[in-house]
Short mmCIF file of C-alpha atoms and ligand atoms in Angstrom, two decimals:
data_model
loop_
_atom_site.label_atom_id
_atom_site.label_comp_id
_atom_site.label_asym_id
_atom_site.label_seq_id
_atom_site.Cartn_x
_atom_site.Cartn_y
_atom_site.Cartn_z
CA UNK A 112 24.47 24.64 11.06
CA UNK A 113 27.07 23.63 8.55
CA UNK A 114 30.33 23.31 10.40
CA UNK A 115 33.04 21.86 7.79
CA UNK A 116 36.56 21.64 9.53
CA UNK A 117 37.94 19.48 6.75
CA UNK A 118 38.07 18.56 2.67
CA UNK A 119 38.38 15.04 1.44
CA UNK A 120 39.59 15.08 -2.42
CA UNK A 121 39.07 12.49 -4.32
CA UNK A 122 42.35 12.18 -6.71
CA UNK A 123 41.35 10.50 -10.59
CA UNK A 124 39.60 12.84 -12.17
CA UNK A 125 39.42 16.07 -9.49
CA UNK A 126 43.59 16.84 -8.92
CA UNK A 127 44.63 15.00 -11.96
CA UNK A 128 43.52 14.37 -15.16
CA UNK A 129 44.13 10.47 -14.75
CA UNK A 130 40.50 9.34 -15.64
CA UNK A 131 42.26 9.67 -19.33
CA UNK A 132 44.30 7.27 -18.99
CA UNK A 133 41.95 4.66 -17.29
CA UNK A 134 40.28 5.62 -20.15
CA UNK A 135 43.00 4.62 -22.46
CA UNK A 136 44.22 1.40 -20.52
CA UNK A 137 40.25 -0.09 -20.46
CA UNK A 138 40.26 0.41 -24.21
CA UNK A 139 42.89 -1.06 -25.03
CA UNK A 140 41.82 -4.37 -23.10
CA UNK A 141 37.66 -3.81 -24.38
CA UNK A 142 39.08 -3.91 -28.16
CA UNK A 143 41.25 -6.75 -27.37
CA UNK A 144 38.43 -8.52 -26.17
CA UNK A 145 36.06 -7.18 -29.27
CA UNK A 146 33.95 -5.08 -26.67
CA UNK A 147 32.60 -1.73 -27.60
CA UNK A 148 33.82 0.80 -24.86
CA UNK A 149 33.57 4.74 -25.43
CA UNK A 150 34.28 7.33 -22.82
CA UNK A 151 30.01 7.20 -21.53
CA UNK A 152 30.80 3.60 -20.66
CA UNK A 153 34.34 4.91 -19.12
CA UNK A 154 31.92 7.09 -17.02
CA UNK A 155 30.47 4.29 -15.10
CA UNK A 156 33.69 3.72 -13.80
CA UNK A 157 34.61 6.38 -11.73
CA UNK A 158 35.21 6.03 -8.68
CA UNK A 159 35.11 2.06 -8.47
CA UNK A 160 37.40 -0.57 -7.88
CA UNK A 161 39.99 -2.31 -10.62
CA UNK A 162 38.00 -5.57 -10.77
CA UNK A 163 34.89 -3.85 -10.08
CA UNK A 164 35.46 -1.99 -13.42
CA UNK A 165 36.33 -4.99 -15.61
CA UNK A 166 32.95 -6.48 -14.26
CA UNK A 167 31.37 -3.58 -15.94
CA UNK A 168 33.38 -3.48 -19.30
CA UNK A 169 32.48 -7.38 -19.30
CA UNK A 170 28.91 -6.89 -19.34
CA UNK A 171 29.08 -6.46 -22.99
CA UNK A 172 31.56 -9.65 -23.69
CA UNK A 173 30.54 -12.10 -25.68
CA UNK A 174 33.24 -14.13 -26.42
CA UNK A 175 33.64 -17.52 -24.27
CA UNK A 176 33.23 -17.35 -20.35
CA UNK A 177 36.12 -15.75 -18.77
CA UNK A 178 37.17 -17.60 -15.40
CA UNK A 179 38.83 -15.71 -11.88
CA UNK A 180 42.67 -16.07 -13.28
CA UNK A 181 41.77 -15.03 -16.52
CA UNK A 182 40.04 -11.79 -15.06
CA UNK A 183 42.72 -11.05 -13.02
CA UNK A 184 45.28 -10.92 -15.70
CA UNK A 185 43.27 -8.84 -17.77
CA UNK A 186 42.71 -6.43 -14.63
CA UNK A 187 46.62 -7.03 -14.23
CA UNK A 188 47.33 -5.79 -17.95
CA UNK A 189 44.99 -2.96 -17.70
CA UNK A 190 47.05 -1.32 -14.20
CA UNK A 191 50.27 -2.26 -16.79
CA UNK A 192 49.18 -0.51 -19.32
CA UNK A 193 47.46 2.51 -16.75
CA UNK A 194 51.11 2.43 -14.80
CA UNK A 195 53.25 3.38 -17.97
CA UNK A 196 50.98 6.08 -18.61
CA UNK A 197 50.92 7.13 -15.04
CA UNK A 198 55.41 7.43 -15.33
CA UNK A 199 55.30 9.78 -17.80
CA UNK A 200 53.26 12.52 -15.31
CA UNK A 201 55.43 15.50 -13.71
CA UNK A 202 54.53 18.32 -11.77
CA UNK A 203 53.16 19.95 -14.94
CA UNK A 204 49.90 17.86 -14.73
CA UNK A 205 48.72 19.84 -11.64
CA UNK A 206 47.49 23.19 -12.81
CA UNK A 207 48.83 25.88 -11.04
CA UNK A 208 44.89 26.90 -10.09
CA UNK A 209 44.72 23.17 -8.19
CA UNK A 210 47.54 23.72 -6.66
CA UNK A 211 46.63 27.72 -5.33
CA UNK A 212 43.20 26.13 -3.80
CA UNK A 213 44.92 23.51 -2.18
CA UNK A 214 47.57 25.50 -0.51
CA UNK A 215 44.38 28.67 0.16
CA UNK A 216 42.58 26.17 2.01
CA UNK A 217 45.67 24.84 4.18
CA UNK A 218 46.11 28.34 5.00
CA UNK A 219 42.19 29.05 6.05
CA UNK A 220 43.01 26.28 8.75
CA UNK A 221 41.09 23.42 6.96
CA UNK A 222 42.36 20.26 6.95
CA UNK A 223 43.01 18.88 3.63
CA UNK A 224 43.14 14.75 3.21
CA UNK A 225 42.66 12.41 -0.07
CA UNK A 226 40.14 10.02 -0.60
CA UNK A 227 40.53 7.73 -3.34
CA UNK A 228 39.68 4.06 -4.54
CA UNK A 229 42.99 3.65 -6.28
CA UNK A 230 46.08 1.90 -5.51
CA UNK A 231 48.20 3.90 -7.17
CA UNK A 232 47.47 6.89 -5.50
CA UNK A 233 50.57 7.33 -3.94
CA UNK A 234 52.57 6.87 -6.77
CA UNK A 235 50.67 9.85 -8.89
CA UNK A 236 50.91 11.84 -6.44
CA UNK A 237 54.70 11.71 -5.80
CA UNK A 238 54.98 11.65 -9.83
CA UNK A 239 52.70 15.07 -9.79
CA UNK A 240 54.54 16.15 -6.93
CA UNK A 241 51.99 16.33 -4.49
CA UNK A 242 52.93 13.70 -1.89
CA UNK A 243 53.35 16.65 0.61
CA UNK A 244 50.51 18.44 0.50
CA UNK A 245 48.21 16.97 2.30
CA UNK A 246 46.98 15.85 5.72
CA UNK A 247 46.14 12.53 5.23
CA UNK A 248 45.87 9.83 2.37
CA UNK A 249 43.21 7.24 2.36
CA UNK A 250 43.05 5.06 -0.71
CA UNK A 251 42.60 1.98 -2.28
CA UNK A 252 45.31 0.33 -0.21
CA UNK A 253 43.33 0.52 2.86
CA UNK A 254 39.99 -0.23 2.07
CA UNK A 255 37.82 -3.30 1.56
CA UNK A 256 34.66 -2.02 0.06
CA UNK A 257 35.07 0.73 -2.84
CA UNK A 258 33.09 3.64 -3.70
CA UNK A 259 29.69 4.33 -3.05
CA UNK A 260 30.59 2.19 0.16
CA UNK A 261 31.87 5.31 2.09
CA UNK A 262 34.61 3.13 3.82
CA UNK A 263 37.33 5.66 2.00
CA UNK A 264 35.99 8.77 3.22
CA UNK A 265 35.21 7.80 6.95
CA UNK A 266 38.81 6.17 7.31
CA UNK A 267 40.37 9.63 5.47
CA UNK A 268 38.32 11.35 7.99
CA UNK A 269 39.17 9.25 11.13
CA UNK A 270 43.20 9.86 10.04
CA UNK A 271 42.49 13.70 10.04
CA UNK A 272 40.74 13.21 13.35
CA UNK A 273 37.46 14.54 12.10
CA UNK A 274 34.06 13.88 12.60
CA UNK A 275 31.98 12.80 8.86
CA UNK A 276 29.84 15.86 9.68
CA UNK A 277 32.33 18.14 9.74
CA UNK A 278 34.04 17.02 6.32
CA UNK A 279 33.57 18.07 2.71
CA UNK A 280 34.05 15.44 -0.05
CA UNK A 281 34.96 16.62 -3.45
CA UNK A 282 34.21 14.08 -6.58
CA UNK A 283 33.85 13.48 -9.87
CA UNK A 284 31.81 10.54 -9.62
CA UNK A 285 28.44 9.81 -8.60
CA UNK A 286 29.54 6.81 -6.43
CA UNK A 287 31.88 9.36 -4.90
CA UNK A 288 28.82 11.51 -4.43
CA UNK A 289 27.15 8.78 -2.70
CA UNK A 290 30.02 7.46 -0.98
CA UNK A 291 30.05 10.67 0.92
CA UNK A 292 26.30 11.06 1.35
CA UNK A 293 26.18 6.96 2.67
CA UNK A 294 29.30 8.13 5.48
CA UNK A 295 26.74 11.15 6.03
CA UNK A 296 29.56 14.02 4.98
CA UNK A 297 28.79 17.36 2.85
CA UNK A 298 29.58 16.97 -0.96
CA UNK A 299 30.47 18.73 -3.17
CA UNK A 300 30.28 17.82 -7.16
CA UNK A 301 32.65 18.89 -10.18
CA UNK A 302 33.08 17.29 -13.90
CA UNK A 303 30.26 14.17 -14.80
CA UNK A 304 29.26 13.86 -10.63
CA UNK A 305 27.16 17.20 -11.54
CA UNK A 306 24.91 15.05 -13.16
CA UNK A 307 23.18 12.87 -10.65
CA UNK A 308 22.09 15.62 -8.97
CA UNK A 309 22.94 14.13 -5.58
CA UNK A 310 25.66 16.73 -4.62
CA UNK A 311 25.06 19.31 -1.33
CA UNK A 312 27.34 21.89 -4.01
CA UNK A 313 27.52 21.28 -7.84
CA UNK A 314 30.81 22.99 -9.19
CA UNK A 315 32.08 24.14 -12.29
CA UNK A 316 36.03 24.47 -11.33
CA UNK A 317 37.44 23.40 -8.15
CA UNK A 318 38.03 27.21 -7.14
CA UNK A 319 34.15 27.30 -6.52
CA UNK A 320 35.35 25.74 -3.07
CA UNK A 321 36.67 29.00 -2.27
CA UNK A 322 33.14 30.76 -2.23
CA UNK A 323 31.89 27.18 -1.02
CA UNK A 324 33.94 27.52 2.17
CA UNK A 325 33.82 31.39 2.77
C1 BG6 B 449 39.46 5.51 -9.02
C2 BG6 B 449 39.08 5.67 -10.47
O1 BG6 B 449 40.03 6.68 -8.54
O2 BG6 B 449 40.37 4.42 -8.85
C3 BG6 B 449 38.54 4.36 -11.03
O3 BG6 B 449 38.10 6.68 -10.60
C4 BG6 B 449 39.57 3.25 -10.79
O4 BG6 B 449 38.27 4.52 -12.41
C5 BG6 B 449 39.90 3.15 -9.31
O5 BG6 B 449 39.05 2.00 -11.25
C6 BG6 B 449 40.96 2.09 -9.01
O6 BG6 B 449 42.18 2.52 -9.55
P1 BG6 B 449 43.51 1.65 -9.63
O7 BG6 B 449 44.59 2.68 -9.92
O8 BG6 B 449 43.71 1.01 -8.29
O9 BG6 B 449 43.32 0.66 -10.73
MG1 MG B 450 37.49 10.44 -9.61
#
């Protein structure tokens, strides 16, 4: 029988609207570079790593072979770029519905954690705000293997002294989907992770979770 004690949110694309301005940092760098990049290639990387992304903008390079320094800066540029972008955030990019599910939840007695690959999660959420408001941050700072490796999830879930079974992961991305299937919690689905079709719960706004966890 379904017993979820806690929710593991994944941040980029879920809580904040940053997946635009990944968006806007890779495509500055893919027309730099002369690759074509449009927001269904900026899909693919949700969820994954930094350098994990470049790899994927670079399958489409054609230019001369790019070696490990030369990668690195680019990756380098791109968080520049992502950073500046990331300053000009306030409390105002947290919708006041986000914010009423987080703080229902709290008060149904779940607990309430983060789970995400980046390494700037801390910083967005003390620009949005939100560096109180939950139980527990796991996020690219502690992890070696990104999403769909669950790593993320089970160490969110070990700080909030949960078992996996007993957690619900909330994405936006089908390796967060899977990362959460692979570390064997529930899932539940909102934005482009609806379509692989791999979620326990598909959602159309993040106050489904409400009915979800009634
Ligand atoms: C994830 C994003 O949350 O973090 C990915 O969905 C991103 O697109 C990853 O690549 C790493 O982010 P950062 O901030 O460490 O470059
Ligand atoms: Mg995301």
């Amino acid at each position: 029988m379904k017993d979820i004690r806690a929710v593991i949110f994944d941040l980029d694309g879920v809580l904040v609207f940053t997946d635009k301005y990944h968006y806007m940092a890779w495509k500055t760098i893919a027309d730099k570079l002369g690759i074509p990049f449009d927001e269904n290639d900026n899909n693919r990387l949700r969820g994954v790593s930094r350098a994990q992304s470049l790899d994927i903008i670079l399958e489409k390079y054609t230019g001369k072979p790019l070696d490990s320094e030369e990668k690195k800066r680019l990756a380098e540029e791109k968080n520049e770029i992502y950073v500046k972008l990331l300053s000009q955030m306030t409390g105002d990019d947290v919708s006041r519905s986000v914010r009423r599910v987080l703080s229902d939840i709290r008060e149904r007695g779940y607990k309430i954690a983060v789970g995400s690959s980046s390494r700037n999660a801390r910083y967005i959420l003390k620009m949005v705000e939100l560096e109180d408001a939950f139980d527990a941050v796991s996020d690219g700072t502690n992890i070696v293997h990104s999403k769909p490796d669950p790593e993320v999830f089970l160490k969110g879930a070990d700080m909030l002294n949960e078992s996996p079974e007993n957690c619900l992961v909330v994405e936006d991305a089908k390796a967060g989907i899977l990362a959460g299937n692979a570390g064997g919690m529930y899932t539940a689905a909102i934005g482009d992770a609806v379509n692989c079709g791999k979620a326990d719960y598909d959602m159309f706004s993040l106050s489904d979770l409400l009915y979800i966890l009634r």
